[in-house]
Tab-separated table of C-alpha atoms in Angstrom:
chain	number	residue	atom	x	y	z
A	179	UNK	CA	-28.966	-70.372	-4.300
A	180	UNK	CA	-31.951	-68.594	-6.053
A	181	UNK	CA	-31.804	-65.622	-3.533
A	182	UNK	CA	-27.772	-65.469	-4.287
A	183	UNK	CA	-28.576	-65.470	-8.026
A	184	UNK	CA	-31.090	-62.608	-7.793
A	185	UNK	CA	-28.576	-60.406	-6.035
A	186	UNK	CA	-25.672	-61.145	-8.353
A	187	UNK	CA	-23.306	-58.155	-8.559
A	188	UNK	CA	-22.791	-56.727	-11.712
A	189	UNK	CA	-18.859	-56.703	-10.932
A	190	UNK	CA	-18.949	-60.365	-10.573
A	191	UNK	CA	-20.479	-60.919	-14.132
A	192	UNK	CA	-18.116	-58.392	-15.674
A	193	UNK	CA	-15.263	-60.279	-14.134
A	194	UNK	CA	-16.572	-63.817	-15.677
A	195	UNK	CA	-17.145	-62.115	-19.137
A	196	UNK	CA	-13.605	-60.422	-18.968
A	197	UNK	CA	-11.794	-63.692	-18.233
A	198	UNK	CA	-14.023	-65.587	-20.992
A	199	UNK	CA	-13.221	-63.096	-23.664
A	200	UNK	CA	-9.474	-62.841	-23.005
A	201	UNK	CA	-9.443	-66.549	-23.109
A	202	UNK	CA	-11.248	-66.842	-26.333
A	203	UNK	CA	-8.843	-64.332	-27.737
A	204	UNK	CA	-5.877	-66.060	-26.578
A	205	UNK	CA	-4.525	-63.038	-25.022
A	206	UNK	CA	-2.711	-62.334	-21.615
A	207	UNK	CA	-4.926	-61.008	-18.975
A	208	UNK	CA	-4.587	-57.356	-18.147
A	209	UNK	CA	-4.186	-56.645	-14.249
A	210	UNK	CA	-7.984	-56.240	-13.503
A	211	UNK	CA	-8.977	-59.550	-15.245
A	212	UNK	CA	-5.915	-61.468	-13.688
A	213	UNK	CA	-7.103	-60.861	-9.930
A	214	UNK	CA	-8.342	-63.942	-8.330
A	215	UNK	CA	-11.818	-62.310	-7.519
A	216	UNK	CA	-13.961	-59.438	-8.989
A	217	UNK	CA	-13.802	-56.299	-7.222
A	218	UNK	CA	-17.153	-55.404	-5.588
A	219	UNK	CA	-17.861	-51.827	-4.309
A	220	UNK	CA	-21.057	-51.455	-2.154
A	221	UNK	CA	-22.573	-48.385	-0.597
A	222	UNK	CA	-23.557	-49.327	3.045
A	223	UNK	CA	-26.649	-47.229	3.849
A	224	UNK	CA	-27.225	-46.512	7.666
A	225	UNK	CA	-27.910	-49.729	9.660
A	226	UNK	CA	-27.468	-51.293	13.120
A	227	UNK	CA	-25.795	-54.551	14.495
A	228	UNK	CA	-27.500	-55.948	17.382
A	229	UNK	CA	-27.335	-58.447	20.274
A	230	UNK	CA	-29.951	-61.175	20.415
A	231	UNK	CA	-30.739	-59.475	23.846
A	232	UNK	CA	-31.207	-56.041	22.119
A	233	UNK	CA	-33.394	-57.798	19.563
A	234	UNK	CA	-35.577	-59.231	22.249
A	235	UNK	CA	-36.108	-55.929	24.020
A	236	UNK	CA	-37.210	-54.432	20.657
A	237	UNK	CA	-39.200	-57.207	19.173
A	238	UNK	CA	-40.170	-59.528	22.183
A	239	UNK	CA	-38.854	-62.441	24.047
A	240	UNK	CA	-37.421	-65.041	21.699
A	241	UNK	CA	-37.602	-63.154	18.467
A	242	UNK	CA	-35.264	-63.973	15.715
A	243	UNK	CA	-34.242	-61.805	12.881
A	244	UNK	CA	-35.659	-62.681	9.458
A	245	UNK	CA	-33.462	-62.334	6.546
A	246	UNK	CA	-34.919	-60.202	3.830
A	247	UNK	CA	-31.818	-59.974	1.598
A	248	UNK	CA	-28.548	-61.767	1.803
A	249	UNK	CA	-25.373	-59.581	1.713
A	250	UNK	CA	-22.434	-60.223	-0.491
A	251	UNK	CA	-20.437	-61.608	2.429
A	252	UNK	CA	-21.429	-65.130	3.093
A	253	UNK	CA	-24.197	-65.498	5.854
A	254	UNK	CA	-24.678	-61.824	6.499
A	255	UNK	CA	-27.973	-60.477	5.647
A	256	UNK	CA	-30.381	-57.336	5.703
A	257	UNK	CA	-33.036	-58.237	8.082
A	258	UNK	CA	-36.700	-57.545	7.616
A	259	UNK	CA	-36.766	-55.969	10.928
A	260	UNK	CA	-35.975	-52.337	11.313
A	261	UNK	CA	-35.833	-49.855	14.290
A	262	UNK	CA	-36.300	-46.391	15.138
A	263	UNK	CA	-33.154	-44.391	16.268
A	264	UNK	CA	-33.633	-41.465	18.632
A	265	UNK	CA	-30.893	-38.880	18.741
A	266	UNK	CA	-29.885	-36.666	21.724
A	267	UNK	CA	-32.304	-33.682	20.627
A	268	UNK	CA	-35.177	-36.280	20.091
A	269	UNK	CA	-34.875	-35.866	16.371
A	270	UNK	CA	-35.252	-39.560	15.000
A	271	UNK	CA	-34.429	-41.710	12.091
A	272	UNK	CA	-37.071	-44.312	11.288
A	273	UNK	CA	-36.789	-47.487	9.252
A	274	UNK	CA	-33.161	-48.193	10.371
A	275	UNK	CA	-32.144	-51.502	8.898
A	276	UNK	CA	-31.019	-54.344	11.167
A	277	UNK	CA	-28.145	-56.302	9.633
A	278	UNK	CA	-28.054	-59.828	10.784
A	279	UNK	CA	-26.893	-62.272	12.293
A	280	UNK	CA	-26.877	-61.068	15.767
A	281	UNK	CA	-23.343	-60.074	17.150
A	282	UNK	CA	-21.878	-59.665	20.587
A	283	UNK	CA	-22.082	-55.890	20.643
A	284	UNK	CA	-24.803	-53.024	19.551
A	285	UNK	CA	-23.524	-50.523	16.936
A	286	UNK	CA	-25.230	-48.003	14.677
A	287	UNK	CA	-23.405	-46.967	11.516
A	288	UNK	CA	-24.414	-43.677	10.187
A	289	UNK	CA	-23.158	-41.172	7.533
A	290	UNK	CA	-21.996	-37.831	8.670
A	291	UNK	CA	-25.069	-36.471	6.880
A	292	UNK	CA	-27.448	-38.754	8.954
A	293	UNK	CA	-25.497	-37.258	12.142
A	294	UNK	CA	-25.957	-33.937	11.236
A	295	UNK	CA	-29.568	-34.417	10.688
A	296	UNK	CA	-30.012	-36.118	14.138
A	297	UNK	CA	-28.149	-33.254	15.518
A	298	UNK	CA	-25.022	-34.767	16.982
A	299	UNK	CA	-21.453	-35.562	16.206
A	300	UNK	CA	-20.069	-38.987	15.847
A	301	UNK	CA	-16.571	-40.249	15.498
A	302	UNK	CA	-15.083	-42.328	12.532
A	303	UNK	CA	-14.198	-45.565	13.821
A	304	UNK	CA	-13.191	-49.195	12.610
A	305	UNK	CA	-16.269	-51.292	13.107
A	306	UNK	CA	-16.433	-52.911	16.421
A	307	UNK	CA	-14.152	-50.222	18.036
A	308	UNK	CA	-16.951	-48.343	19.930
A	309	UNK	CA	-15.263	-47.538	23.351
A	310	UNK	CA	-16.292	-44.032	24.225
A	311	UNK	CA	-18.560	-43.341	21.218
A	312	UNK	CA	-21.814	-41.750	21.815
A	313	UNK	CA	-24.909	-43.940	22.492
A	314	UNK	CA	-28.617	-43.428	21.573
A	315	UNK	CA	-32.183	-44.863	21.836
A	316	UNK	CA	-33.700	-47.496	19.794
A	317	UNK	CA	-37.418	-48.056	19.705
A	318	UNK	CA	-38.976	-51.232	18.447
A	319	UNK	CA	-42.534	-52.514	18.163
A	320	UNK	CA	-42.073	-54.448	21.921
A	321	UNK	CA	-40.092	-51.825	23.629
A	322	UNK	CA	-37.025	-49.468	23.733
A	323	UNK	CA	-33.308	-50.364	23.956
A	324	UNK	CA	-30.749	-47.882	25.394
A	325	UNK	CA	-27.274	-48.118	23.743
A	326	UNK	CA	-24.585	-46.370	26.116
A	327	UNK	CA	-22.160	-46.037	23.157
A	328	UNK	CA	-21.752	-47.504	19.749
A	329	UNK	CA	-23.092	-44.885	17.358
A	330	UNK	CA	-20.339	-44.313	14.779
A	331	UNK	CA	-19.272	-43.636	11.197
A	332	UNK	CA	-17.699	-46.599	9.823
A	333	UNK	CA	-14.062	-46.249	8.648
A	334	UNK	CA	-14.262	-47.086	4.916
A	335	UNK	CA	-12.664	-50.419	4.331
A	336	UNK	CA	-12.049	-53.419	1.956
A	337	UNK	CA	-12.615	-56.940	3.029
A	338	UNK	CA	-10.184	-59.384	1.419
A	339	UNK	CA	-9.563	-63.033	1.257
A	340	UNK	CA	-5.758	-63.926	1.985
A	341	UNK	CA	-5.540	-64.657	-1.727
A	342	UNK	CA	-6.744	-61.148	-2.720
A	343	UNK	CA	-4.504	-59.510	-0.315
A	344	UNK	CA	-1.449	-61.763	-1.714
A	345	UNK	CA	-2.520	-60.396	-5.157
A	346	UNK	CA	-2.603	-56.896	-4.207
A	347	UNK	CA	0.337	-57.035	-2.205
A	348	UNK	CA	-0.961	-55.811	1.060
A	349	UNK	CA	-1.760	-56.900	4.569
A	350	UNK	CA	-4.468	-56.430	7.011
A	351	UNK	CA	-4.242	-52.667	8.444
A	352	UNK	CA	-2.660	-51.326	5.321
A	353	UNK	CA	-4.256	-48.391	3.404
A	354	UNK	CA	-5.174	-48.706	-0.275
A	355	UNK	CA	-6.755	-46.098	-2.569
A	356	UNK	CA	-10.093	-46.721	-4.496
A	357	UNK	CA	-10.368	-44.848	-7.695
A	358	UNK	CA	-14.012	-44.348	-9.073
A	359	UNK	CA	-14.147	-42.754	-12.279
A	360	UNK	CA	-17.147	-40.854	-14.098
A	361	UNK	CA	-18.594	-37.476	-14.203
A	362	UNK	CA	-18.188	-37.313	-10.274
A	363	UNK	CA	-14.784	-38.989	-10.109
A	364	UNK	CA	-13.264	-39.370	-6.794
A	365	UNK	CA	-10.381	-41.158	-5.428
A	366	UNK	CA	-10.683	-42.404	-1.835
A	367	UNK	CA	-7.105	-41.980	-0.599
A	368	UNK	CA	-7.616	-43.799	2.571
A	369	UNK	CA	-9.172	-47.431	2.485
A	370	UNK	CA	-8.325	-49.834	5.366
A	371	UNK	CA	-7.684	-53.324	4.267
A	372	UNK	CA	-9.214	-56.074	6.550
A	373	UNK	CA	-8.038	-59.747	5.686
A	374	UNK	CA	-9.851	-62.954	6.648
A	375	UNK	CA	-10.268	-66.297	5.264
A	376	UNK	CA	-14.220	-65.597	5.577
A	377	UNK	CA	-14.049	-62.615	3.473
A	378	UNK	CA	-14.894	-61.972	-0.118
A	379	UNK	CA	-13.309	-58.942	-1.982
A	380	UNK	CA	-15.773	-55.993	-1.308
A	381	UNK	CA	-15.275	-52.510	-0.411
A	382	UNK	CA	-17.597	-50.890	1.961
A	383	UNK	CA	-18.266	-47.052	1.487
A	384	UNK	CA	-21.227	-44.991	3.135
A	385	UNK	CA	-23.867	-43.016	1.396
A	386	UNK	CA	-21.916	-39.849	1.775
A	387	UNK	CA	-19.067	-41.335	-0.089
A	388	UNK	CA	-21.126	-43.219	-2.426
A	389	UNK	CA	-23.227	-40.179	-3.436
A	390	UNK	CA	-20.201	-37.808	-3.479
A	391	UNK	CA	-18.876	-40.009	-6.436
A	392	UNK	CA	-22.385	-41.092	-7.696
A	393	UNK	CA	-21.513	-44.973	-7.582
A	394	UNK	CA	-23.541	-46.780	-9.701
A	395	UNK	CA	-23.621	-50.719	-10.622
A	396	UNK	CA	-21.699	-49.963	-13.770
A	397	UNK	CA	-19.132	-47.404	-12.442
A	398	UNK	CA	-15.590	-48.374	-13.009
A	399	UNK	CA	-13.645	-48.862	-9.798
A	400	UNK	CA	-10.089	-49.413	-9.344
A	401	UNK	CA	-7.926	-50.805	-6.059
A	402	UNK	CA	-4.552	-49.032	-6.134
A	403	UNK	CA	-1.944	-50.059	-3.792
B	61	UNK	CA	-16.536	-4.801	6.820
B	62	UNK	CA	-17.409	-5.786	10.428
B	63	UNK	CA	-19.509	-8.635	9.045
B	64	UNK	CA	-16.690	-9.689	6.425
B	65	UNK	CA	-14.281	-9.754	9.403
B	66	UNK	CA	-16.465	-12.215	11.574
B	67	UNK	CA	-16.579	-14.453	8.549
B	68	UNK	CA	-13.097	-14.490	7.837
B	69	UNK	CA	-11.923	-17.945	6.459
B	70	UNK	CA	-9.338	-19.860	8.251
B	71	UNK	CA	-7.410	-20.412	4.873
B	72	UNK	CA	-6.968	-16.604	4.396
B	73	UNK	CA	-5.665	-16.099	8.067
B	74	UNK	CA	-3.165	-19.193	7.251
B	75	UNK	CA	-2.278	-17.714	3.929
B	76	UNK	CA	-1.409	-14.395	5.550
B	77	UNK	CA	0.494	-16.120	8.338
B	78	UNK	CA	2.419	-18.336	5.965
B	79	UNK	CA	3.570	-15.284	3.914
B	80	UNK	CA	4.613	-13.253	6.932
B	81	UNK	CA	6.700	-16.263	8.274
B	82	UNK	CA	8.592	-17.017	5.230
B	83	UNK	CA	9.472	-13.118	4.647
B	84	UNK	CA	10.726	-13.098	8.396
B	85	UNK	CA	12.721	-16.055	7.848
B	86	UNK	CA	14.063	-14.803	4.533
B	87	UNK	CA	13.058	-17.976	2.636
B	88	UNK	CA	12.003	-18.611	-0.775
B	89	UNK	CA	7.896	-19.165	-0.809
B	90	UNK	CA	6.661	-22.696	-1.341
B	91	UNK	CA	4.143	-23.281	-4.054
B	92	UNK	CA	1.176	-22.879	-1.825
B	93	UNK	CA	2.450	-19.648	-0.382
B	94	UNK	CA	3.450	-18.196	-3.519
B	95	UNK	CA	-0.012	-18.333	-4.788
B	96	UNK	CA	-1.640	-14.969	-5.347
B	97	UNK	CA	-4.622	-15.762	-3.171
B	98	UNK	CA	-5.479	-18.312	-0.178
B	99	UNK	CA	-7.230	-21.479	-1.232
B	100	UNK	CA	-10.669	-21.396	0.279
B	101	UNK	CA	-12.908	-24.695	0.207
B	102	UNK	CA	-16.384	-24.250	1.250
B	103	UNK	CA	-19.072	-26.785	1.662
B	104	UNK	CA	-22.518	-25.427	0.012
B	105	UNK	CA	-25.322	-26.916	1.755
B	106	UNK	CA	-28.651	-27.362	-0.091
B	107	UNK	CA	-30.331	-24.089	-1.160
B	108	UNK	CA	-32.063	-22.284	-3.938
B	109	UNK	CA	-31.668	-19.170	-6.284
B	110	UNK	CA	-34.780	-17.370	-6.992
B	111	UNK	CA	-36.161	-14.504	-9.381
B	112	UNK	CA	-37.551	-11.516	-7.513
B	113	UNK	CA	-40.857	-12.581	-8.964
B	114	UNK	CA	-40.658	-15.998	-7.111
B	115	UNK	CA	-39.548	-14.226	-4.030
B	116	UNK	CA	-42.771	-11.928	-4.220
B	117	UNK	CA	-44.902	-15.226	-4.912
B	118	UNK	CA	-43.410	-16.695	-1.713
B	119	UNK	CA	-43.212	-13.799	0.542
B	120	UNK	CA	-45.568	-11.037	-0.717
B	121	UNK	CA	-45.667	-8.325	-3.190
B	122	UNK	CA	-42.408	-6.095	-3.096
B	123	UNK	CA	-40.702	-8.278	-0.544
B	124	UNK	CA	-36.848	-7.954	-0.733
B	125	UNK	CA	-34.415	-10.865	0.467
B	126	UNK	CA	-32.571	-9.829	3.843
B	127	UNK	CA	-28.952	-10.554	4.025
B	128	UNK	CA	-28.320	-12.852	6.934
B	129	UNK	CA	-24.615	-13.840	6.305
B	130	UNK	CA	-22.218	-12.584	3.630
B	131	UNK	CA	-20.621	-15.213	1.519
B	132	UNK	CA	-16.914	-15.347	0.506
B	133	UNK	CA	-17.736	-14.147	-3.135
B	134	UNK	CA	-18.416	-10.590	-2.968
B	135	UNK	CA	-21.895	-9.259	-2.786
B	136	UNK	CA	-23.410	-13.044	-2.612
B	137	UNK	CA	-25.304	-13.633	0.794
B	138	UNK	CA	-27.343	-16.161	2.501
B	139	UNK	CA	-30.755	-14.657	3.094
B	140	UNK	CA	-32.660	-14.715	6.232
B	141	UNK	CA	-35.560	-16.114	4.238
B	142	UNK	CA	-36.173	-19.913	3.796
B	143	UNK	CA	-38.640	-21.884	1.969
B	144	UNK	CA	-40.089	-25.417	2.042
B	145	UNK	CA	-39.408	-27.692	-0.886
B	146	UNK	CA	-42.087	-30.172	-1.852
B	147	UNK	CA	-40.827	-33.103	-3.753
B	148	UNK	CA	-42.754	-35.369	-6.354
B	149	UNK	CA	-43.904	-37.713	-3.704
B	150	UNK	CA	-45.071	-34.903	-1.314
B	151	UNK	CA	-41.993	-35.513	0.981
B	152	UNK	CA	-40.636	-32.110	1.837
B	153	UNK	CA	-37.366	-30.481	2.933
B	154	UNK	CA	-38.045	-27.538	5.134
B	155	UNK	CA	-35.700	-24.387	5.751
B	156	UNK	CA	-34.317	-24.324	2.305
B	157	UNK	CA	-31.918	-21.424	2.252
B	158	UNK	CA	-32.296	-18.798	-0.249
B	159	UNK	CA	-29.071	-17.366	-1.477
B	160	UNK	CA	-29.010	-13.719	-2.687
B	161	UNK	CA	-29.294	-11.475	-4.506
B	162	UNK	CA	-32.122	-12.501	-6.749
B	163	UNK	CA	-31.168	-14.049	-10.385
B	164	UNK	CA	-32.655	-14.400	-13.640
B	165	UNK	CA	-33.638	-17.912	-13.160
B	166	UNK	CA	-34.987	-20.406	-10.306
B	167	UNK	CA	-32.720	-23.076	-9.299
B	168	UNK	CA	-32.523	-25.442	-6.472
B	169	UNK	CA	-29.288	-27.133	-5.555
B	170	UNK	CA	-29.333	-30.470	-3.607
B	171	UNK	CA	-26.982	-33.212	-2.489
B	172	UNK	CA	-27.893	-36.583	-3.907
B	173	UNK	CA	-28.663	-37.507	-0.357
B	174	UNK	CA	-31.040	-34.928	-0.186
B	175	UNK	CA	-32.582	-35.927	-3.569
B	176	UNK	CA	-32.906	-39.443	-2.309
B	177	UNK	CA	-34.442	-38.434	0.848
B	178	UNK	CA	-37.338	-36.499	-1.271
B	179	UNK	CA	-37.448	-39.410	-3.350
B	180	UNK	CA	-36.491	-38.414	-6.892
B	181	UNK	CA	-33.537	-38.344	-9.403
B	182	UNK	CA	-31.660	-35.214	-10.035
B	183	UNK	CA	-29.127	-34.685	-12.771
B	184	UNK	CA	-25.521	-33.420	-12.217
B	185	UNK	CA	-25.543	-29.902	-13.949
B	186	UNK	CA	-23.386	-26.804	-14.004
B	187	UNK	CA	-25.121	-24.204	-12.308
B	188	UNK	CA	-27.406	-22.326	-14.690
B	189	UNK	CA	-27.633	-24.980	-16.991
B	190	UNK	CA	-31.047	-26.245	-15.964
B	191	UNK	CA	-32.676	-27.039	-19.496
B	192	UNK	CA	-34.853	-30.316	-19.248
B	193	UNK	CA	-34.147	-30.896	-15.279
B	194	UNK	CA	-36.850	-31.727	-12.868
B	195	UNK	CA	-38.974	-29.020	-10.929
B	196	UNK	CA	-40.726	-28.862	-7.786
B	197	UNK	CA	-43.078	-26.717	-5.713
B	198	UNK	CA	-41.864	-24.101	-3.331
B	199	UNK	CA	-43.835	-23.052	-0.329
B	200	UNK	CA	-43.469	-19.685	1.558
B	201	UNK	CA	-45.263	-17.594	4.020
B	202	UNK	CA	-47.163	-15.912	1.320
B	203	UNK	CA	-47.785	-18.619	-1.168
B	204	UNK	CA	-46.626	-21.261	-3.391
B	205	UNK	CA	-44.441	-21.028	-6.280
B	206	UNK	CA	-44.220	-23.964	-9.061
B	207	UNK	CA	-40.902	-24.521	-10.472
B	208	UNK	CA	-41.023	-26.610	-13.911
B	209	UNK	CA	-37.657	-27.050	-13.962
B	210	UNK	CA	-34.350	-26.153	-12.074
B	211	UNK	CA	-33.662	-28.801	-9.429
B	212	UNK	CA	-30.066	-30.003	-9.783
B	213	UNK	CA	-27.048	-31.294	-8.186
B	214	UNK	CA	-24.376	-28.727	-8.868
B	215	UNK	CA	-21.214	-29.908	-10.553
B	216	UNK	CA	-18.314	-29.260	-8.045
B	217	UNK	CA	-16.221	-26.288	-9.159
B	218	UNK	CA	-13.604	-23.625	-8.314
B	219	UNK	CA	-14.226	-20.083	-8.789
B	220	UNK	CA	-11.040	-18.167	-10.075
B	221	UNK	CA	-9.904	-14.700	-10.672
B	222	UNK	CA	-7.807	-14.585	-13.945
B	223	UNK	CA	-4.653	-14.129	-11.700
B	224	UNK	CA	-5.500	-17.416	-10.126
B	225	UNK	CA	-6.014	-19.231	-13.371
B	226	UNK	CA	-2.748	-17.947	-14.487
B	227	UNK	CA	-0.785	-19.152	-11.436
B	228	UNK	CA	-2.390	-22.720	-11.754
B	229	UNK	CA	-1.897	-22.694	-15.565
B	230	UNK	CA	-5.590	-23.478	-16.336
B	231	UNK	CA	-8.482	-21.838	-18.153
B	232	UNK	CA	-12.217	-21.794	-17.545
B	233	UNK	CA	-13.604	-25.262	-18.511
B	234	UNK	CA	-10.640	-27.153	-17.486
B	235	UNK	CA	-10.824	-29.802	-14.816
B	236	UNK	CA	-8.466	-29.874	-11.795
B	237	UNK	CA	-8.044	-32.049	-8.869
B	238	UNK	CA	-8.751	-31.126	-5.249
B	239	UNK	CA	-6.760	-33.202	-2.763
B	240	UNK	CA	-8.201	-33.317	0.748
B	241	UNK	CA	-6.029	-34.981	3.477
B	242	UNK	CA	-6.962	-36.284	6.846
B	243	UNK	CA	-8.640	-39.523	8.251
B	244	UNK	CA	-11.129	-39.543	5.561
B	245	UNK	CA	-8.739	-38.421	2.847
B	246	UNK	CA	-10.222	-37.949	-0.729
B	247	UNK	CA	-9.293	-36.610	-4.071
B	248	UNK	CA	-11.934	-35.031	-5.905
B	249	UNK	CA	-10.644	-36.073	-9.678
B	250	UNK	CA	-12.961	-33.506	-11.482
B	251	UNK	CA	-13.313	-29.949	-10.228
B	252	UNK	CA	-14.608	-27.526	-13.162
B	253	UNK	CA	-12.802	-24.132	-13.395
B	254	UNK	CA	-14.630	-21.143	-13.842
B	255	UNK	CA	-12.879	-17.984	-14.291
B	256	UNK	CA	-14.213	-14.356	-13.847
B	257	UNK	CA	-12.695	-11.104	-12.956
B	258	UNK	CA	-15.467	-10.858	-10.068
B	259	UNK	CA	-14.381	-14.163	-8.537
B	260	UNK	CA	-12.354	-14.880	-5.471
B	261	UNK	CA	-10.621	-18.250	-5.380
B	262	UNK	CA	-13.064	-20.694	-3.925
B	263	UNK	CA	-13.945	-24.256	-4.276
B	264	UNK	CA	-17.716	-25.142	-3.926
B	265	UNK	CA	-18.421	-28.921	-2.786
B	266	UNK	CA	-21.708	-30.219	-1.457
B	267	UNK	CA	-22.728	-31.715	1.747
B	268	UNK	CA	-22.129	-35.176	0.411
B	269	UNK	CA	-18.578	-34.268	-0.825
B	270	UNK	CA	-17.764	-32.541	2.302
B	271	UNK	CA	-18.921	-35.155	4.558
B	272	UNK	CA	-17.096	-37.859	2.422
B	273	UNK	CA	-13.931	-36.313	3.470
B	274	UNK	CA	-15.112	-34.672	6.660
B	275	UNK	CA	-13.901	-31.086	5.460
B	276	UNK	CA	-13.274	-29.036	8.621
B	277	UNK	CA	-11.970	-25.349	8.773
B	278	UNK	CA	-8.447	-26.560	9.523
B	279	UNK	CA	-8.454	-29.547	6.931
B	280	UNK	CA	-5.408	-29.140	4.426
B	281	UNK	CA	-6.469	-28.751	0.921
B	282	UNK	CA	-4.590	-28.660	-2.344
B	283	UNK	CA	-5.643	-27.820	-5.938
B	284	UNK	CA	-3.666	-29.823	-8.620
B	285	UNK	CA	-3.688	-29.167	-12.088
């Protein structure tokens, strides 16, 4: 709980304050404040998801990932452990963060700028859909792990609880728009909706997208059907 | 002229083809085809503009920049020469391209992703407006050159001839929108209009913006007032 408090997202606090202020004023809630949950938009820097077998190949038999920072989605964490990704031309990205807990597949998510730096082309894919994507070599303190596939740019998406989907009038698989204001104002015209009872309302964009619109914790964002 | 032909932008050819086809069909031109000039959208990778004095400090007395590739704006070129940029934490970006011809000020234009890699914050500025911006050290084969200021992220903008400005109904200093379609569809909601008789119609976005929308030579783009 202490960890969760330290990581409290500004959008969550703003949502609470908005509700409280409108209640005190005795006024009807505007659309944004009437939403069942705050809209949290987070930038996913490059990272990987690994199987337990890959973690053991890289960090040693029996090694368990150590949570360093809890993410907004319940149970998800940035691990203390990082790996080095070696691209097809022997260029490397070091300190590639592992996100836990372990999954049933190995996947590296890069921005296109990262892929250009490594010197190869990666496809745009929905997370988990890695058939036929390029692979790469991972290096950890205890050894190497070769991925035959799984290096992608993740399709930008919004995680939604069914309550959120109902409020916005969308279903899983729909596209929405995400409007970001400010000096680098951008509207992301395609944003895939993913719905699950375990999800909290959260948009994930990558570092290219986050830097294109200069997303800051206090940047106003709006989901548009 | 041979060089210009090799660099012919796809948008220019498409514009010619569109005009010819509508003419053959004897049909009225749609809005895009009726524009006086093709809409060229180019991604500016990180680069610098230098004074002749800086070029001589970096490459030796009397050194002149050598054009490697002519750019879409008449007379502008990517030089054969590159420099190394040393950031405030001694991290470096090597092979930073110099754009010629020389100017009356020294300016480095980076994407935010580049600035994060170098470990410092840079402001969003209109090209040329560098008062109070951070500086950096440049290294060339003949020596170093210290910039006291001039490292910026360039404000995204569109170069327009007065004919283009009249067609779109805008003036210099106005903001337009640039719509990019495709799987990574994005609308850049702020795009500064710059008008000059010497300009050809061309949008400049940086690598963060170009990668966010995965801009390719055949990606359809639309300027919206």
